XYZ file of C-alpha atoms in Angstrom:
473
model
C 122.278 85.477 59.603
C 118.919 83.865 59.830
C 116.015 86.566 60.188
C 112.686 85.608 61.994
C 109.455 87.365 63.166
C 109.659 85.910 66.176
C 112.126 83.475 68.105
C 111.047 81.688 71.380
C 113.820 80.634 74.418
C 112.571 77.506 76.034
C 109.624 74.598 75.096
C 107.984 74.505 78.322
C 104.527 75.588 78.935
C 104.542 78.653 78.304
C 106.455 78.596 75.459
C 104.825 75.959 73.695
C 101.325 78.224 74.396
C 103.229 81.130 73.064
C 103.951 79.008 70.330
C 101.020 78.247 68.984
C 99.116 81.706 69.293
C 103.042 82.813 67.170
C 101.742 80.007 64.709
C 98.205 81.397 63.786
C 100.213 84.425 62.682
C 103.415 83.624 60.850
C 105.781 80.443 60.093
C 108.626 82.861 60.367
C 109.849 81.811 63.703
C 112.004 79.305 65.335
C 111.913 77.981 69.459
C 115.026 76.986 71.407
C 115.909 74.395 73.939
C 118.462 72.421 75.131
C 117.120 71.113 78.124
C 114.771 68.576 79.663
C 111.782 68.353 76.898
C 108.408 67.728 78.386
C 107.456 70.999 80.406
C 108.571 71.167 83.939
C 104.824 70.432 85.306
C 104.507 67.064 83.552
C 108.557 65.928 84.088
C 109.152 67.094 87.622
C 106.337 69.109 89.194
C 102.315 68.921 89.388
C 101.647 65.402 87.674
C 104.239 62.946 89.141
C 103.721 64.731 92.613
C 100.352 64.320 92.368
C 101.001 60.830 91.266
C 103.015 59.921 94.662
C 100.218 61.613 96.400
C 97.204 59.482 95.119
C 99.143 56.474 95.831
C 100.255 57.345 99.650
C 96.725 58.777 100.034
C 95.532 55.320 98.632
C 97.714 53.441 101.229
C 96.427 55.870 104.086
C 93.456 54.748 104.107
C 94.392 51.175 105.708
C 94.178 53.245 108.652
C 90.425 53.194 108.416
C 89.995 49.740 107.839
C 89.713 48.925 111.512
C 85.982 49.847 111.118
C 85.487 47.113 108.440
C 87.057 44.417 110.532
C 90.117 44.371 108.317
C 92.980 45.185 111.481
C 95.598 42.739 109.740
C 96.336 45.289 107.528
C 98.089 47.835 109.894
C 101.276 46.475 109.847
C 101.890 46.039 105.829
C 104.512 48.628 103.883
C 104.322 49.164 100.245
C 107.430 48.131 98.263
C 109.088 51.620 97.925
C 110.864 50.380 94.630
C 107.468 49.872 92.905
C 105.727 52.733 94.395
C 108.743 54.980 92.348
C 108.519 52.782 89.209
C 104.957 53.479 88.874
C 105.158 57.153 89.769
C 107.679 57.195 87.022
C 105.642 55.304 84.088
C 102.899 57.894 84.471
C 105.681 60.757 84.832
C 106.567 59.367 81.081
C 103.506 58.885 80.203
C 102.394 62.774 80.678
C 105.386 64.078 79.400
C 105.838 61.829 76.360
C 102.237 63.105 75.700
C 103.772 66.592 75.396
C 106.746 65.742 73.297
C 104.822 63.905 70.907
C 102.367 67.549 70.436
C 105.744 69.071 68.873
C 106.588 66.547 65.820
C 104.750 68.376 63.573
C 106.674 71.421 63.457
C 109.945 69.898 64.192
C 111.709 71.739 61.251
C 111.349 75.044 63.679
C 112.658 73.322 66.871
C 116.460 73.547 67.587
C 117.824 71.562 70.360
C 120.147 74.153 71.470
C 120.979 77.091 74.408
C 120.924 80.415 73.450
C 122.354 83.755 74.419
C 121.132 87.707 73.763
C 123.961 89.134 71.909
C 121.403 92.160 71.672
C 117.732 93.454 72.180
C 117.181 91.512 69.074
C 119.849 88.880 68.433
C 120.565 85.351 70.178
C 123.739 83.189 69.500
C 123.490 79.632 69.300
C 127.601 79.705 70.106
C 128.295 79.086 66.461
C 125.193 80.674 64.694
C 123.463 84.391 65.460
C 120.094 84.479 64.738
C 117.934 88.020 64.403
C 114.003 88.336 65.464
C 111.764 90.835 65.289
C 110.552 89.953 68.817
C 111.529 87.667 71.239
C 109.785 85.823 73.994
C 111.632 84.302 77.002
C 109.750 81.273 78.560
C 113.168 79.438 79.879
C 111.536 78.392 83.069
C 113.095 78.038 86.573
C 115.488 75.581 88.361
C 115.073 74.122 91.819
C 117.363 76.379 94.517
C 120.612 75.034 96.022
C 122.721 77.234 98.121
C 126.388 76.823 96.738
C 128.089 76.105 99.934
C 126.288 72.908 100.133
C 128.198 71.460 97.323
C 130.242 69.329 99.307
C 127.500 67.149 99.886
C 125.325 67.029 96.646
C 125.578 63.131 96.924
C 123.360 63.257 99.614
C 120.766 66.070 98.390
C 117.899 65.679 95.873
C 116.106 68.554 94.452
C 112.373 68.486 93.374
C 113.629 67.887 89.756
C 115.785 64.983 90.921
C 113.327 63.408 92.977
C 111.395 61.203 90.484
C 114.646 59.570 89.326
C 114.980 57.750 92.823
C 114.816 54.122 92.365
C 114.161 53.662 95.762
C 112.834 55.540 98.532
C 114.916 55.477 101.792
C 113.358 54.379 105.347
C 114.278 58.298 106.586
C 113.731 61.389 104.722
C 114.597 65.239 105.548
C 112.956 67.881 103.787
C 114.083 71.438 103.748
C 111.208 73.631 103.120
C 107.616 73.604 103.462
C 106.360 75.262 100.620
C 104.055 73.511 97.940
C 106.602 70.992 96.857
C 108.269 70.252 100.267
C 104.817 69.670 101.692
C 103.227 67.778 98.984
C 106.152 65.628 98.882
C 106.727 65.517 102.573
C 103.281 64.147 103.630
C 103.320 61.514 100.718
C 106.135 60.124 102.100
C 104.994 59.809 105.271
C 101.932 58.228 104.660
C 103.392 55.843 102.576
C 105.891 55.333 106.054
C 109.126 56.616 105.734
C 110.139 58.793 108.900
C 110.212 62.238 107.537
C 111.441 65.206 109.674
C 110.879 68.607 108.062
C 112.830 72.498 108.554
C 110.926 75.325 107.658
C 112.222 78.836 107.874
C 108.634 79.979 108.697
C 105.154 79.420 109.650
C 104.089 79.851 105.662
C 103.682 76.388 105.199
C 102.304 75.999 101.972
C 102.316 79.828 101.319
C 99.504 80.624 103.773
C 99.695 84.329 105.162
C 96.692 84.171 107.270
C 98.788 84.681 110.798
C 95.505 82.131 112.091
C 95.703 79.641 109.596
C 99.432 79.455 109.608
C 99.284 78.746 113.506
C 96.528 75.859 112.428
C 98.507 74.162 109.615
C 101.278 73.764 111.686
C 99.856 72.168 114.983
C 97.976 70.109 112.133
C 101.181 68.652 110.150
C 103.307 68.472 113.280
C 101.028 65.794 113.682
C 102.125 64.077 110.594
C 105.563 64.705 110.235
C 108.335 65.786 112.655
C 108.620 69.902 112.065
C 111.142 71.893 112.944
C 111.220 75.821 112.441
C 113.876 77.820 112.176
C 117.338 77.883 109.269
C 118.038 74.437 107.644
C 121.543 73.685 108.334
C 124.069 70.940 106.717
C 127.167 70.311 109.413
C 129.361 67.662 108.120
C 129.757 64.949 105.583
C 130.262 61.457 106.928
C 130.640 58.694 104.695
C 127.398 58.447 102.515
C 125.050 60.438 105.249
C 125.183 64.144 106.297
C 124.444 65.342 109.622
C 121.594 68.377 109.245
C 120.239 70.276 111.834
C 117.968 73.443 112.982
C 118.704 75.123 115.987
C 119.795 72.870 118.672
C 118.132 70.053 116.978
C 120.902 67.724 115.045
C 120.211 64.079 112.848
C 121.863 62.202 110.557
C 120.081 61.710 107.229
C 121.055 59.821 103.909
C 118.710 61.773 101.788
C 117.868 65.401 102.281
C 115.014 66.910 99.938
C 115.640 70.409 99.049
C 112.616 72.595 98.262
C 113.381 75.913 99.524
C 112.267 77.740 96.014
C 112.916 78.206 92.513
C 115.267 80.505 90.745
C 114.752 81.936 86.730
C 116.953 80.177 84.410
C 118.482 83.733 83.411
C 121.774 82.902 84.199
C 123.366 82.206 80.947
C 120.669 84.214 78.899
C 123.131 87.675 78.365
C 120.163 89.950 79.593
C 122.946 92.260 80.340
C 122.954 92.561 76.042
C 119.386 93.711 75.805
C 120.669 97.521 76.810
C 117.727 97.592 79.796
C 118.155 98.151 83.642
C 118.364 95.150 85.346
C 117.103 94.601 88.999
C 119.538 93.301 91.826
C 118.702 89.783 90.560
C 119.788 90.522 87.229
C 115.715 90.935 86.023
C 114.762 93.546 84.025
C 111.684 95.322 84.386
C 108.273 94.257 82.260
C 104.366 94.864 82.443
C 102.558 92.068 83.775
C 99.575 92.462 81.879
C 101.591 92.638 78.400
C 104.361 90.884 79.492
C 106.587 92.888 77.433
C 110.230 94.454 78.932
C 110.200 97.829 79.295
C 112.575 98.979 76.527
C 112.880 96.150 74.353
C 111.353 94.055 71.893
C 111.444 91.173 74.254
C 108.659 89.289 76.518
C 109.139 87.293 79.767
C 106.557 84.053 80.464
C 105.881 81.799 82.599
C 108.030 80.591 85.847
C 111.089 82.591 84.172
C 109.583 85.936 85.677
C 109.270 84.277 89.469
C 105.411 85.881 89.145
C 103.257 82.972 90.206
C 105.028 79.645 88.816
C 101.752 77.963 88.490
C 101.048 75.804 85.307
C 97.857 77.841 84.517
C 99.612 81.227 84.939
C 102.397 79.813 82.530
C 99.548 78.887 80.156
C 97.711 82.425 80.228
C 101.185 83.945 79.947
C 102.306 81.839 77.170
C 98.853 83.284 75.277
C 99.676 86.609 76.198
C 103.570 86.825 75.149
C 102.375 84.567 72.012
C 99.341 87.378 70.981
C 101.482 90.788 71.912
C 105.056 89.090 69.953
C 102.983 88.948 66.598
C 100.769 92.193 67.090
C 100.676 95.213 65.617
C 99.874 96.818 68.662
C 100.768 95.353 72.310
C 97.559 94.999 74.087
C 97.470 94.333 78.289
C 94.968 91.673 79.560
C 93.307 91.498 82.373
C 94.801 88.773 84.604
C 92.411 85.600 86.221
C 91.537 85.569 89.487
C 94.772 84.212 91.476
C 94.141 80.550 92.677
C 97.082 78.388 93.955
C 96.434 75.310 96.125
C 98.884 72.780 97.738
C 97.652 68.925 97.512
C 98.277 68.154 100.735
C 95.290 66.280 103.520
C 93.967 68.692 104.099
C 94.137 70.893 100.802
C 95.898 74.853 101.481
C 94.253 76.993 99.020
C 94.431 80.510 98.493
C 91.856 82.503 95.905
C 91.776 85.978 95.152
C 93.171 88.804 97.005
C 95.217 86.793 100.111
C 95.152 88.218 103.827
C 98.697 89.858 103.393
C 97.951 91.595 100.217
C 94.837 92.933 101.538
C 96.353 94.065 105.112
C 99.350 95.898 102.912
C 97.105 97.574 100.902
C 95.542 98.519 104.112
C 92.341 97.288 102.386
C 88.809 97.142 104.743
C 87.896 93.397 104.928
C 84.899 91.203 107.205
C 86.465 87.854 107.535
C 83.789 84.628 107.976
C 85.297 81.864 109.421
C 84.182 78.304 109.721
C 85.326 74.976 110.484
C 84.691 71.498 109.635
C 84.809 69.719 113.220
C 80.942 68.970 112.788
C 80.221 68.686 108.950
C 78.839 65.778 108.767
C 80.806 64.567 105.389
C 83.562 65.709 106.565
C 83.458 63.305 109.842
C 82.090 60.630 108.083
C 85.353 60.707 105.873
C 87.543 61.061 109.029
C 88.737 64.884 107.470
C 87.065 66.828 109.793
C 90.053 68.922 110.192
C 90.159 72.072 108.809
C 89.535 76.007 108.482
C 88.208 78.371 106.365
C 88.743 82.384 105.968
C 86.793 84.357 103.607
C 87.241 88.193 102.755
C 84.250 90.151 101.849
C 84.270 93.892 101.304
C 81.838 95.207 103.996
C 80.451 97.827 101.677
C 79.218 95.974 98.845
C 79.353 92.162 100.468
C 81.576 90.837 97.269
C 84.384 88.538 97.898
C 87.804 89.937 97.795
C 89.594 86.221 98.611
C 90.152 83.537 100.977
C 92.976 81.362 102.278
C 91.958 77.438 103.719
C 93.106 74.723 105.303
C 90.657 72.269 104.525
C 89.580 68.963 103.191
C 89.187 68.731 99.559
C 89.866 72.378 99.498
C 90.908 72.210 95.793
C 86.932 72.162 95.051
C 86.005 74.778 97.435
C 88.503 77.198 96.262
C 87.722 76.417 92.906
C 84.254 77.591 93.823
C 85.397 80.813 95.606
C 87.493 81.590 92.102
C 84.338 81.252 89.878
C 82.398 83.442 92.696
C 85.109 86.526 92.835
C 85.413 86.702 88.858
C 81.332 86.837 88.366
C 81.378 89.661 91.358
C 78.971 87.927 93.557
C 77.844 89.110 97.186
C 77.794 86.708 100.087
C 74.070 87.309 99.834
C 74.215 85.889 96.387
C 76.043 82.938 96.940
C 73.856 81.908 99.868
C 70.587 82.001 97.737
C 72.361 79.381 95.925
C 71.950 75.616 96.712
C 74.311 74.022 99.767
C 73.628 70.125 99.455
C 73.382 67.786 102.723
C 75.857 66.015 103.788
C 78.239 67.834 101.550
C 81.605 69.714 102.040
C 80.558 72.527 100.851
C 77.886 73.542 103.877
C 80.831 75.005 105.487
C 81.255 77.495 102.791
C 77.426 78.654 104.008
C 78.360 78.689 107.381
C 81.139 81.081 106.480
C 78.967 83.103 104.321
C 76.276 83.144 106.761
C 78.875 84.681 109.414
C 79.834 87.415 106.573
C 76.086 88.631 106.163
C 75.551 88.747 109.685
C 78.345 91.011 110.237
C 77.644 93.353 107.486
C 74.129 93.750 108.603
C 75.465 94.250 112.644
C 75.355 98.018 113.746
C 78.019 96.961 116.285
C 80.398 96.290 112.978
C 83.143 99.098 112.873
C 83.496 99.677 109.049
C 86.751 101.799 109.695
C 88.709 99.033 111.214
C 90.749 96.218 108.608
C 90.261 92.669 109.340
C 87.217 92.806 111.171
C 86.503 89.312 112.090
C 83.866 87.401 113.705
C 84.261 84.129 114.936
C 82.552 80.878 115.383
C 78.913 80.725 113.647
C 76.163 79.215 115.431
C 74.164 78.682 112.443
C 71.933 75.392 112.184
C 70.655 73.968 109.269
């Protein structure tokens, strides 16, 4: 039996970062992965989706060409085969970069899947190895209901989508979380007819009810959107009949973006000798990633916490450090930041609206929109709303949600402000350039300061909200 200080299951983002930390302390480690290499982000997630979005947005700019006297460009359609070839070229470039970085430690890498046979032992099927600590970073995969197996030829999930040789003229999208919304809107902007089904109004993961309504209204004008349970009713030749409630239509391709499930089914977690929940997951400490009662750490998408690359990077580092440490350490997590790269962007930062409500936290909401923002008007992107949640006693920012043009940058600024413990007044003391989208943030913060200073504000009421700001330069 081979023995190691640390064994790592999975060579995705979390696993690779964990390996970097482990390798600083010991060379007695091994990494197992029998699946597709190159990380989910580079191969099927963040990077190829953004490549498609950039191409779709560039093509969509033709809608503004009339202002330049170029009206003859309206009816030109991109070559869908060329579009997908370029997306795959960029995908392969990013993925190959990840794989090339692994070449220096190939002697530590085993291209096999493994399963637990005990808290400290793993089996490859033909060999058993023992490790003092084991890091599980096996990632997650797209979810597909088993009763849809009869029509798999018509279904494509986000892991498979970028392998399409050519885009169809029509695409049905099931699920409008970040993945479904990003790809669905990009396809629509490229001229593909998109019909989408969402179970609820949480487009892009929004939890603020007012912003949910705004997002549904905004994106319904770009794609044909239905709310309810997505159904596949029958298979007919090379297409399926899909529907929602009393609506039904034929589809040759259906993008299933209804969430992802941790890759734990074949890991043998029952052999850890610790309690498992109804989903087969052991309990773990979020700040140490250590499974309670076992020498095992769960990092990255597999733990179902926040399936984002920057979170997987942090978790890989936490797991790697603790796997070779004399004493396990709890780490303070960064300010949450989630971005859907739709147009407008959907952004959540800090404590989200539903988190504040569940925690019965008192907060003031500063609201602002982009209707009269000069820069947004010039860019034809003045459709958006920002809600910023602030502690009414201290004035410190708690969190924010937004549907906003270039919200990715606004959200990043707010995340830094929250991490720095800044108050609304301190932010208003900083420069806001004109004309810029950031001026809309200032409107929201002015509203917050006015609300906190108002004698009419009932500090005992959670979610006190002040409406449209009348502040001017």
